[in-house]
Amino acid sequence: MSNSSINVAKFGGTSVADYDAMVRCAEIVISNPSTRLVAVSASSGVTNHLVSLANDSLTTEERQAHIDAVVAIQHKITDKLTLDADITDGFLATLEAFKTFALQNEFDDKASDELLSFGERLSSYLFTQVLRSLGAQSLRFDVREVLATNSHFAKAEPNVARTRTLATEKLLPLLENNIVVTQGFIGANSQGETTTLGRGGSDYSAALLAEAVDAKAVYIWTDVVGIFSTDPRLCAKAAPIAKLSFDEAAEMATFGAKVLHPATILPASRSGISVFVGSSKAPEQGGTWIEKEKSEQAGIRAVTQRKNQILLTLKSPEMLLASGFLARVFTILAKYNISVDLVTTSEISVALTLDNAPNASRPELDQACLDELSEFCHVTVENNLTLVALIGSEIQLRHGEINLMGVLSEFNIRLICHGASKHNLCFLVEQSESDNVVQAIHSRLLEAC
């Protein structure tokens, strides 16, 4: 089989939540003969129990309750399956290993990664069996044999070159005559220790594997029909977007669209691999294609929001006509592993936005960091803000193109950032107003299009 004809499919937790859901997904895989590699998430609900188990303060009874819940989710699926001998042996051994491991009392990041990996490891056995029950030639493959990462537990960085070498050696030969089922979200460091790519990293895993085997496309199957112009729970007239460029999709994922993990676009864009996002519950309804070509449609395509933002304002008269001020600021932020999203400057001040979401990859703004910054400038911290982003192509605030100021005149805007990219225009609003802001923008600028 030529590598260029291979497709990779990824199924999220709701898509493999139970037996019926797995059957629907297996039928999607079988219906496309080019789909040779499948990455699955943990069955819906399992990861939440595993995260709870990593809490060292649990009593033995509480710990056992979470273990029993995980086992029950899996057994609801196995009760409807006849497991082949190789699946039975692997599945039961993994389940017993999980029970034993989950009863320990201390979980650092390394142990937590091992614990969290059990969800994907278990569901991949069952999905392999479901494929076989429908007549497919299917094998389960442990992704830790090929997806190489560093040892940054809880948010590991992939070694792309090493992953490609291992996939060429161990994975590609299996794709010729089998549908290979593997796990999203997890990998292994050079010592063979289990790592994870961070919450939601299954999309990223699928794209990395697609890149490693030179796939033509990666299909991200989830519970929504593509990427929408905004959150359909906020706007009833939100509509799926048929096609996005890599740049537009990257901006949407970064600035709040939760359908796609932001890092997914990196390997796809790097290798020119098309990405499809669709619903495993309604595959016939199509979805969103993300491709290299620039969008033919200039203007705004979507509006997103990302809540729990911090606005950090640093003011110093010494900044006037001085060099090195920003370098000093960013050196301190890097020291505390703080990632900045938006930056605006004036003659004597700089304003920065930081993500303070509960699942953010970095720690909250540290007091020690603020103390260091305060040594050479006045520091102001504002919380409870939302970053709203307009996403599209060739967005420019030219007269007659975007009547944004008219739309926003009734709201209090704390900061506007535009110009660094023609694919976004971002601004901060009070979190209590953000839903109304998104609804107003979508109603007046998108629904009229």
Short mmCIF file of C-alpha atoms in Angstrom, two decimals:
data_model
loop_
_atom_site.label_atom_id
_atom_site.label_comp_id
_atom_site.label_asym_id
_atom_site.label_seq_id
_atom_site.Cartn_x
_atom_site.Cartn_y
_atom_site.Cartn_z
CA MET A 1 0.00 0.00 0.00
CA SER A 2 1.32 3.45 -0.88
CA ASN A 3 1.63 5.60 2.21
CA SER A 4 -0.13 8.47 0.45
CA SER A 5 -3.39 6.48 0.46
CA ILE A 6 -3.43 5.90 4.23
CA ASN A 7 -5.97 7.69 6.39
CA VAL A 8 -5.81 7.93 10.17
CA ALA A 9 -9.00 8.12 12.25
CA LYS A 10 -9.34 9.33 15.82
CA PHE A 11 -12.41 8.71 17.98
CA GLY A 12 -13.04 10.72 21.13
CA GLY A 13 -14.47 9.53 24.43
CA THR A 14 -18.16 9.97 23.56
CA SER A 15 -17.56 8.14 20.27
CA VAL A 16 -16.34 5.05 22.14
CA ALA A 17 -18.53 5.52 25.21
CA ASP A 18 -20.34 2.18 24.97
CA TYR A 19 -20.85 -0.83 22.72
CA ASP A 20 -23.36 0.81 20.37
CA ALA A 21 -21.14 3.86 19.95
CA MET A 22 -18.15 1.65 19.19
CA VAL A 23 -20.13 -0.23 16.55
CA ARG A 24 -21.05 3.05 14.83
CA CYS A 25 -17.39 4.06 14.78
CA ALA A 26 -16.25 0.66 13.54
CA GLU A 27 -18.70 0.96 10.65
CA ILE A 28 -17.24 4.39 9.81
CA VAL A 29 -13.75 2.86 9.71
CA ILE A 30 -14.77 -0.11 7.59
CA SER A 31 -16.68 2.09 5.14
CA ASN A 32 -13.44 3.82 4.13
CA PRO A 33 -10.87 1.22 2.97
CA SER A 34 -8.09 3.83 3.20
CA THR A 35 -8.52 4.10 6.97
CA ARG A 36 -5.78 1.78 8.23
CA LEU A 37 -4.81 3.36 11.55
CA VAL A 38 -7.22 4.26 14.36
CA ALA A 39 -6.43 6.12 17.59
CA VAL A 40 -9.03 5.92 20.36
CA SER A 41 -9.63 7.88 23.53
CA ALA A 42 -10.76 6.39 26.82
CA SER A 43 -14.48 5.61 26.99
CA SER A 44 -16.48 8.64 28.13
CA GLY A 45 -16.30 9.09 31.90
CA VAL A 46 -13.24 6.91 32.44
CA THR A 47 -10.65 9.70 32.35
CA ASN A 48 -12.58 11.71 34.94
CA HIS A 49 -12.44 8.76 37.32
CA LEU A 50 -8.72 8.32 36.63
CA VAL A 51 -8.05 11.99 37.33
CA SER A 52 -9.92 11.63 40.62
CA LEU A 53 -7.87 8.55 41.50
CA ALA A 54 -4.67 10.58 41.16
CA ASN A 55 -5.81 12.63 44.17
CA ASP A 56 -3.69 11.47 47.11
CA SER A 57 -6.29 12.57 49.68
CA LEU A 58 -8.84 9.89 48.75
CA THR A 59 -9.83 7.30 51.33
CA THR A 60 -9.51 3.63 50.42
CA GLU A 61 -13.29 3.43 50.04
CA GLU A 62 -13.39 6.45 47.72
CA ARG A 63 -10.53 5.05 45.69
CA GLN A 64 -12.29 1.70 45.34
CA ALA A 65 -15.49 3.42 44.21
CA HIS A 66 -13.67 5.09 41.30
CA ILE A 67 -11.97 1.82 40.38
CA ASP A 68 -15.32 0.02 40.37
CA ALA A 69 -16.83 2.73 38.18
CA VAL A 70 -14.07 2.34 35.58
CA VAL A 71 -14.46 -1.43 35.58
CA ALA A 72 -18.24 -1.10 35.21
CA ILE A 73 -17.90 1.13 32.13
CA GLN A 74 -15.63 -1.43 30.49
CA HIS A 75 -17.76 -4.42 31.43
CA LYS A 76 -20.88 -2.85 29.92
CA ILE A 77 -19.01 -3.16 26.63
CA THR A 78 -17.46 -6.60 27.16
CA ASP A 79 -20.87 -8.00 28.15
CA LYS A 80 -21.92 -7.56 24.50
CA LEU A 81 -18.72 -8.96 23.00
CA THR A 82 -17.08 -12.33 22.63
CA LEU A 83 -13.40 -11.62 23.12
CA ASP A 84 -10.74 -13.45 21.12
CA ALA A 85 -8.02 -15.13 23.14
CA ASP A 86 -5.38 -12.47 22.47
CA ILE A 87 -7.81 -9.67 23.36
CA THR A 88 -8.96 -11.49 26.51
CA ASP A 89 -5.41 -12.01 27.76
CA GLY A 90 -4.31 -8.44 27.12
CA PHE A 91 -7.50 -6.80 28.34
CA LEU A 92 -7.73 -8.75 31.60
CA ALA A 93 -4.03 -8.28 32.35
CA THR A 94 -4.35 -4.53 31.77
CA LEU A 95 -7.48 -4.35 33.90
CA GLU A 96 -5.77 -6.12 36.80
CA ALA A 97 -2.71 -3.90 36.45
CA PHE A 98 -5.00 -0.88 36.62
CA LYS A 99 -6.75 -2.09 39.79
CA THR A 100 -3.45 -2.67 41.54
CA PHE A 101 -1.84 0.57 40.40
CA ALA A 102 -4.89 2.69 41.26
CA LEU A 103 -4.80 1.58 44.91
CA GLN A 104 -1.43 3.18 45.62
CA ASN A 105 -1.44 6.31 47.74
CA GLU A 106 1.04 8.65 46.07
CA PHE A 107 0.79 10.04 42.54
CA ASP A 108 3.41 12.39 41.21
CA ASP A 109 3.24 13.46 37.55
CA LYS A 110 5.04 10.31 36.42
CA ALA A 111 2.69 7.97 38.29
CA SER A 112 -0.33 10.02 37.21
CA ASP A 113 0.62 9.57 33.55
CA GLU A 114 0.80 5.82 34.01
CA LEU A 115 -2.58 5.86 35.75
CA LEU A 116 -4.24 8.06 33.12
CA SER A 117 -2.97 5.84 30.29
CA PHE A 118 -5.14 2.91 31.36
CA GLY A 119 -8.30 4.45 29.86
CA GLU A 120 -6.96 4.44 26.31
CA ARG A 121 -5.18 1.12 26.78
CA LEU A 122 -8.42 -0.58 27.80
CA SER A 123 -10.69 0.98 25.17
CA SER A 124 -8.26 0.07 22.37
CA TYR A 125 -8.63 -3.65 23.20
CA LEU A 126 -12.40 -3.41 23.02
CA PHE A 127 -12.52 -1.36 19.82
CA THR A 128 -10.21 -3.88 18.14
CA GLN A 129 -12.65 -6.64 19.07
CA VAL A 130 -15.64 -4.66 17.79
CA LEU A 131 -13.90 -4.25 14.42
CA ARG A 132 -13.24 -8.00 14.32
CA SER A 133 -16.88 -8.75 15.18
CA LEU A 134 -17.85 -6.83 12.02
CA GLY A 135 -15.48 -8.88 9.89
CA ALA A 136 -12.45 -6.58 9.77
CA GLN A 137 -8.87 -7.82 10.04
CA SER A 138 -7.79 -5.78 13.06
CA LEU A 139 -4.82 -5.63 15.41
CA ARG A 140 -4.22 -3.70 18.61
CA PHE A 141 -0.92 -1.85 18.81
CA ASP A 142 0.66 -0.18 21.86
CA VAL A 143 1.40 3.39 20.75
CA ARG A 144 4.16 3.65 23.35
CA GLU A 145 6.30 1.58 21.02
CA VAL A 146 6.38 4.39 18.46
CA LEU A 147 5.21 7.73 19.88
CA ALA A 148 8.47 8.96 21.40
CA THR A 149 8.41 11.91 23.82
CA ASN A 150 10.60 13.67 26.33
CA SER A 151 10.16 13.12 30.07
CA HIS A 152 7.99 16.15 30.77
CA PHE A 153 5.27 14.10 32.46
CA ALA A 154 1.68 15.42 32.23
CA LYS A 155 2.50 17.45 29.10
CA ALA A 156 5.18 15.61 27.15
CA GLU A 157 6.70 16.99 23.96
CA PRO A 158 6.96 14.54 21.04
CA ASN A 159 10.21 13.62 19.34
CA VAL A 160 8.97 13.83 15.75
CA ALA A 161 12.05 12.35 14.09
CA ARG A 162 12.26 9.42 16.49
CA THR A 163 8.52 8.78 16.18
CA ARG A 164 8.81 8.61 12.39
CA THR A 165 11.72 6.16 12.59
CA LEU A 166 9.89 3.87 15.00
CA ALA A 167 6.61 4.06 13.07
CA THR A 168 8.37 3.17 9.82
CA GLU A 169 9.98 0.18 11.49
CA LYS A 170 7.17 -1.16 13.66
CA LEU A 171 3.85 0.29 12.51
CA LEU A 172 3.87 0.69 8.74
CA PRO A 173 4.35 -3.03 7.98
CA LEU A 174 1.19 -3.81 9.96
CA LEU A 175 -0.98 -1.39 7.98
CA GLU A 176 -0.68 -3.35 4.75
CA ASN A 177 -3.15 -6.06 5.74
CA ASN A 178 -4.73 -4.82 8.98
CA ILE A 179 -6.72 -2.03 10.51
CA VAL A 180 -4.44 -1.14 13.42
CA VAL A 181 -6.05 0.23 16.58
CA THR A 182 -3.88 2.22 18.95
CA GLN A 183 -4.21 4.78 21.71
CA GLY A 184 -4.43 8.56 21.65
CA PHE A 185 -3.05 10.85 24.35
CA ILE A 186 -0.11 8.67 25.47
CA GLY A 187 3.48 8.02 24.48
CA ALA A 188 6.74 6.93 26.12
CA ASN A 189 10.10 8.51 26.91
CA SER A 190 13.48 7.01 26.02
CA GLN A 191 13.38 4.86 29.17
CA GLY A 192 10.07 3.33 28.10
CA GLU A 193 8.14 5.17 30.83
CA THR A 194 4.56 6.18 30.01
CA THR A 195 3.96 9.86 29.25
CA THR A 196 0.88 11.85 28.25
CA LEU A 197 0.48 14.75 25.84
CA GLY A 198 -1.90 16.65 28.11
CA ARG A 199 -5.69 16.60 28.42
CA GLY A 200 -7.28 16.47 24.99
CA GLY A 201 -4.08 15.23 23.43
CA SER A 202 -5.70 12.39 21.47
CA ASP A 203 -6.25 14.70 18.48
CA TYR A 204 -2.59 15.66 18.64
CA SER A 205 -1.57 11.99 18.83
CA ALA A 206 -3.56 11.17 15.71
CA ALA A 207 -1.94 14.01 13.76
CA LEU A 208 1.54 12.99 14.94
CA LEU A 209 0.91 9.39 13.87
CA ALA A 210 -0.48 10.57 10.53
CA GLU A 211 2.70 12.54 9.98
CA ALA A 212 4.86 9.58 11.00
CA VAL A 213 3.28 7.23 8.43
CA ASP A 214 2.93 9.89 5.68
CA ALA A 215 -0.86 9.67 5.74
CA LYS A 216 -3.05 11.58 3.32
CA ALA A 217 -5.64 12.67 5.86
CA VAL A 218 -6.56 12.43 9.53
CA TYR A 219 -10.24 12.18 10.50
CA ILE A 220 -11.16 13.56 13.92
CA TRP A 221 -14.49 11.99 14.85
CA THR A 222 -16.22 13.66 17.76
CA ASP A 223 -19.79 14.49 18.84
CA VAL A 224 -20.36 17.59 16.70
CA VAL A 225 -20.81 18.03 12.96
CA GLY A 226 -17.62 19.94 12.27
CA ILE A 227 -16.28 23.26 13.51
CA PHE A 228 -19.00 25.88 13.95
CA SER A 229 -19.02 29.64 13.41
CA THR A 230 -19.41 29.91 17.18
CA ASP A 231 -20.57 27.75 20.07
CA PRO A 232 -24.04 26.51 18.97
CA ARG A 233 -25.09 26.43 22.61
CA LEU A 234 -24.80 30.23 22.59
CA CYS A 235 -26.16 30.98 19.13
CA ALA A 236 -28.94 28.91 17.63
CA LYS A 237 -27.94 30.04 14.13
CA ALA A 238 -24.31 28.96 14.48
CA ALA A 239 -23.43 26.89 11.43
CA PRO A 240 -20.69 24.39 10.61
CA ILE A 241 -17.90 25.71 8.37
CA ALA A 242 -17.27 23.47 5.37
CA LYS A 243 -13.64 24.40 4.84
CA LEU A 244 -10.90 26.18 6.79
CA SER A 245 -7.26 26.89 6.10
CA PHE A 246 -4.63 25.64 8.55
CA ASP A 247 -4.09 29.23 9.74
CA GLU A 248 -7.78 29.81 10.41
CA ALA A 249 -8.18 26.49 12.20
CA ALA A 250 -5.08 27.12 14.32
CA GLU A 251 -6.42 30.51 15.39
CA MET A 252 -9.82 29.02 16.26
CA ALA A 253 -8.32 26.19 18.30
CA THR A 254 -5.96 28.55 20.11
CA PHE A 255 -8.60 31.14 20.94
CA GLY A 256 -11.30 28.94 22.36
CA ALA A 257 -12.90 26.55 19.86
CA LYS A 258 -12.89 23.32 21.87
CA VAL A 259 -13.64 20.89 19.06
CA LEU A 260 -9.98 20.58 18.07
CA HIS A 261 -6.85 20.41 20.22
CA PRO A 262 -4.66 23.41 19.22
CA ALA A 263 -1.52 21.32 18.70
CA THR A 264 -3.29 19.08 16.16
CA ILE A 265 -2.72 21.62 13.40
CA LEU A 266 1.08 21.65 13.84
CA PRO A 267 1.98 18.25 12.35
CA ALA A 268 -0.84 18.45 9.80
CA SER A 269 0.29 21.83 8.53
CA ARG A 270 3.95 20.82 8.64
CA SER A 271 3.33 17.81 6.41
CA GLY A 272 0.37 19.02 4.35
CA ILE A 273 -2.02 16.43 5.79
CA SER A 274 -5.71 17.27 5.43
CA VAL A 275 -7.78 17.20 8.64
CA PHE A 276 -11.49 16.36 8.77
CA VAL A 277 -13.68 17.05 11.80
CA GLY A 278 -17.07 15.34 11.91
CA SER A 279 -19.62 13.62 14.12
CA SER A 280 -19.39 9.88 14.67
CA LYS A 281 -23.12 9.97 15.46
CA ALA A 282 -23.99 11.55 12.10
CA PRO A 283 -21.18 10.89 9.60
CA GLU A 284 -23.59 11.39 6.71
CA GLN A 285 -23.91 15.08 7.63
CA GLY A 286 -20.33 15.80 6.63
CA GLY A 287 -18.12 18.15 8.60
CA THR A 288 -15.22 20.57 8.32
CA TRP A 289 -12.15 20.05 6.12
CA ILE A 290 -8.95 21.82 7.18
CA GLU A 291 -6.45 22.10 4.35
CA LYS A 292 -3.34 23.94 3.29
CA GLU A 293 -5.01 26.14 0.69
CA LYS A 294 -5.87 29.69 1.71
CA SER A 295 -9.53 30.39 2.20
CA GLU A 296 -11.26 31.77 -0.86
CA GLN A 297 -13.60 33.69 1.42
CA ALA A 298 -12.05 36.83 2.93
CA GLY A 299 -13.51 38.27 6.10
CA ILE A 300 -14.79 36.87 9.38
CA ARG A 301 -15.58 33.15 9.49
CA ALA A 302 -16.14 32.61 13.21
CA VAL A 303 -16.17 34.19 16.66
CA THR A 304 -14.73 32.36 19.67
CA GLN A 305 -14.18 33.09 23.33
CA ARG A 306 -11.75 31.92 25.98
CA LYS A 307 -12.74 32.68 29.54
CA ASN A 308 -10.66 32.95 32.73
CA GLN A 309 -8.13 35.42 31.34
CA ILE A 310 -5.75 37.66 33.28
CA LEU A 311 -4.70 41.11 32.11
CA LEU A 312 -1.25 41.97 33.42
CA THR A 313 -0.29 45.64 32.96
CA LEU A 314 3.30 46.75 33.60
CA LYS A 315 4.01 50.48 33.74
CA SER A 316 7.33 52.26 34.13
CA PRO A 317 8.55 55.71 33.08
CA GLU A 318 11.93 54.05 32.57
CA MET A 319 10.44 52.24 29.58
CA LEU A 320 10.35 55.51 27.62
CA LEU A 321 13.03 55.39 24.91
CA ALA A 322 14.74 52.56 26.82
CA SER A 323 15.89 49.25 25.41
CA GLY A 324 15.72 45.92 27.21
CA PHE A 325 12.53 46.52 29.21
CA LEU A 326 10.44 43.95 27.33
CA ALA A 327 13.33 41.49 27.29
CA ARG A 328 13.53 41.72 31.07
CA VAL A 329 9.78 41.21 31.41
CA PHE A 330 9.67 38.14 29.19
CA THR A 331 12.77 36.63 30.82
CA ILE A 332 10.95 36.70 34.17
CA LEU A 333 7.75 35.26 32.70
CA ALA A 334 9.73 32.46 31.04
CA LYS A 335 11.42 31.70 34.35
CA TYR A 336 7.99 30.98 35.84
CA ASN A 337 6.77 29.06 32.76
CA ILE A 338 4.11 31.64 31.99
CA SER A 339 2.86 31.78 28.41
CA VAL A 340 1.60 35.09 27.02
CA ASP A 341 -1.23 35.29 24.49
CA LEU A 342 -1.69 38.94 23.55
CA VAL A 343 0.68 41.89 23.90
CA THR A 344 -0.01 45.60 23.45
CA THR A 345 2.37 48.44 24.28
CA SER A 346 2.38 52.18 24.79
CA GLU A 347 5.29 54.54 25.44
CA ILE A 348 5.56 53.66 29.13
CA SER A 349 3.50 50.50 29.62
CA VAL A 350 2.88 47.02 28.28
CA ALA A 351 -0.31 44.96 28.69
CA LEU A 352 -0.25 41.15 28.48
CA THR A 353 -3.01 38.55 28.56
CA LEU A 354 -2.47 35.22 30.30
CA ASP A 355 -4.65 32.11 30.36
CA ASN A 356 -5.84 31.25 33.85
CA ALA A 357 -8.28 28.49 32.89
CA PRO A 358 -8.59 25.60 35.38
CA ASN A 359 -7.03 23.19 32.85
CA ALA A 360 -4.30 25.57 31.66
CA SER A 361 -0.93 23.89 31.16
CA ARG A 362 0.95 26.46 33.23
CA PRO A 363 0.49 27.33 36.91
CA GLU A 364 -1.50 30.35 37.99
CA LEU A 365 0.31 33.69 38.10
CA ASP A 366 2.84 33.24 40.88
CA GLN A 367 3.31 35.85 43.59
CA ALA A 368 7.07 35.42 43.33
CA CYS A 369 6.81 36.37 39.65
CA LEU A 370 4.81 39.47 40.51
CA ASP A 371 7.38 40.42 43.16
CA GLU A 372 10.21 40.25 40.63
CA LEU A 373 8.29 42.36 38.13
CA SER A 374 7.44 44.88 40.86
CA GLU A 375 11.13 45.54 41.43
CA PHE A 376 11.33 47.65 38.28
CA CYS A 377 7.75 48.57 37.30
CA HIS A 378 4.25 49.11 38.63
CA VAL A 379 2.19 45.93 38.27
CA THR A 380 -1.58 45.73 37.89
CA VAL A 381 -3.47 42.43 37.69
CA GLU A 382 -7.07 42.18 36.47
CA ASN A 383 -9.05 38.94 36.60
CA ASN A 384 -12.43 37.63 35.42
CA LEU A 385 -11.89 38.62 31.81
CA THR A 386 -12.69 36.82 28.55
CA LEU A 387 -10.71 36.92 25.33
CA VAL A 388 -13.05 37.17 22.34
CA ALA A 389 -11.55 36.49 18.93
CA LEU A 390 -12.83 37.10 15.41
CA ILE A 391 -11.32 34.47 13.13
CA GLY A 392 -11.10 34.53 9.37
CA SER A 393 -8.95 35.51 6.42
CA GLU A 394 -7.59 38.93 5.49
CA ILE A 395 -9.37 40.58 8.42
CA GLN A 396 -8.75 44.31 8.24
CA LEU A 397 -10.44 47.21 9.94
CA ARG A 398 -11.03 49.12 6.73
CA HIS A 399 -14.02 51.41 6.40
CA GLY A 400 -17.09 49.54 5.23
CA GLU A 401 -15.66 46.05 5.77
CA ILE A 402 -16.21 45.45 9.47
CA ASN A 403 -18.65 47.54 11.45
CA LEU A 404 -17.17 46.09 14.62
CA MET A 405 -17.07 49.31 16.61
CA GLY A 406 -20.77 49.79 16.05
CA VAL A 407 -21.46 46.29 17.36
CA LEU A 408 -19.22 46.73 20.39
CA SER A 409 -20.24 50.25 21.33
CA GLU A 410 -22.64 48.98 24.00
CA PHE A 411 -19.96 46.89 25.74
CA ASN A 412 -16.90 47.79 27.80
CA ILE A 413 -13.78 46.71 25.91
CA ARG A 414 -10.64 46.43 28.02
CA LEU A 415 -8.04 45.75 25.29
CA ILE A 416 -7.92 45.28 21.51
CA CYS A 417 -5.15 43.45 19.65
CA HIS A 418 -4.98 43.48 15.85
CA GLY A 419 -2.33 43.58 13.17
CA ALA A 420 0.03 40.74 14.02
CA SER A 421 -2.13 38.36 12.00
CA LYS A 422 -4.70 38.88 9.27
CA HIS A 423 -6.50 35.81 10.62
CA ASN A 424 -7.67 37.23 13.95
CA LEU A 425 -8.82 40.30 15.79
CA CYS A 426 -8.91 39.88 19.56
CA PHE A 427 -10.21 41.89 22.48
CA LEU A 428 -10.88 41.52 26.19
CA VAL A 429 -14.25 41.99 27.84
CA GLU A 430 -15.66 41.41 31.29
CA GLN A 431 -16.40 37.71 31.72
CA SER A 432 -19.94 38.48 32.84
CA GLU A 433 -20.59 40.14 29.44
CA SER A 434 -18.72 37.77 27.13
CA ASP A 435 -21.63 35.53 26.14
CA ASN A 436 -23.66 38.60 25.17
CA VAL A 437 -20.71 40.00 23.20
CA VAL A 438 -20.33 36.76 21.23
CA GLN A 439 -24.05 36.62 20.52
CA ALA A 440 -24.11 40.24 19.32
CA ILE A 441 -21.12 39.78 17.02
CA HIS A 442 -22.45 36.54 15.57
CA SER A 443 -25.93 37.98 15.03
CA ARG A 444 -24.77 41.18 13.30
CA LEU A 445 -21.62 40.13 11.48
CA LEU A 446 -22.06 36.44 10.67
CA GLU A 447 -25.73 35.60 10.47
CA ALA A 448 -26.28 38.40 7.98
CA CYS A 449 -23.59 36.97 5.65
#
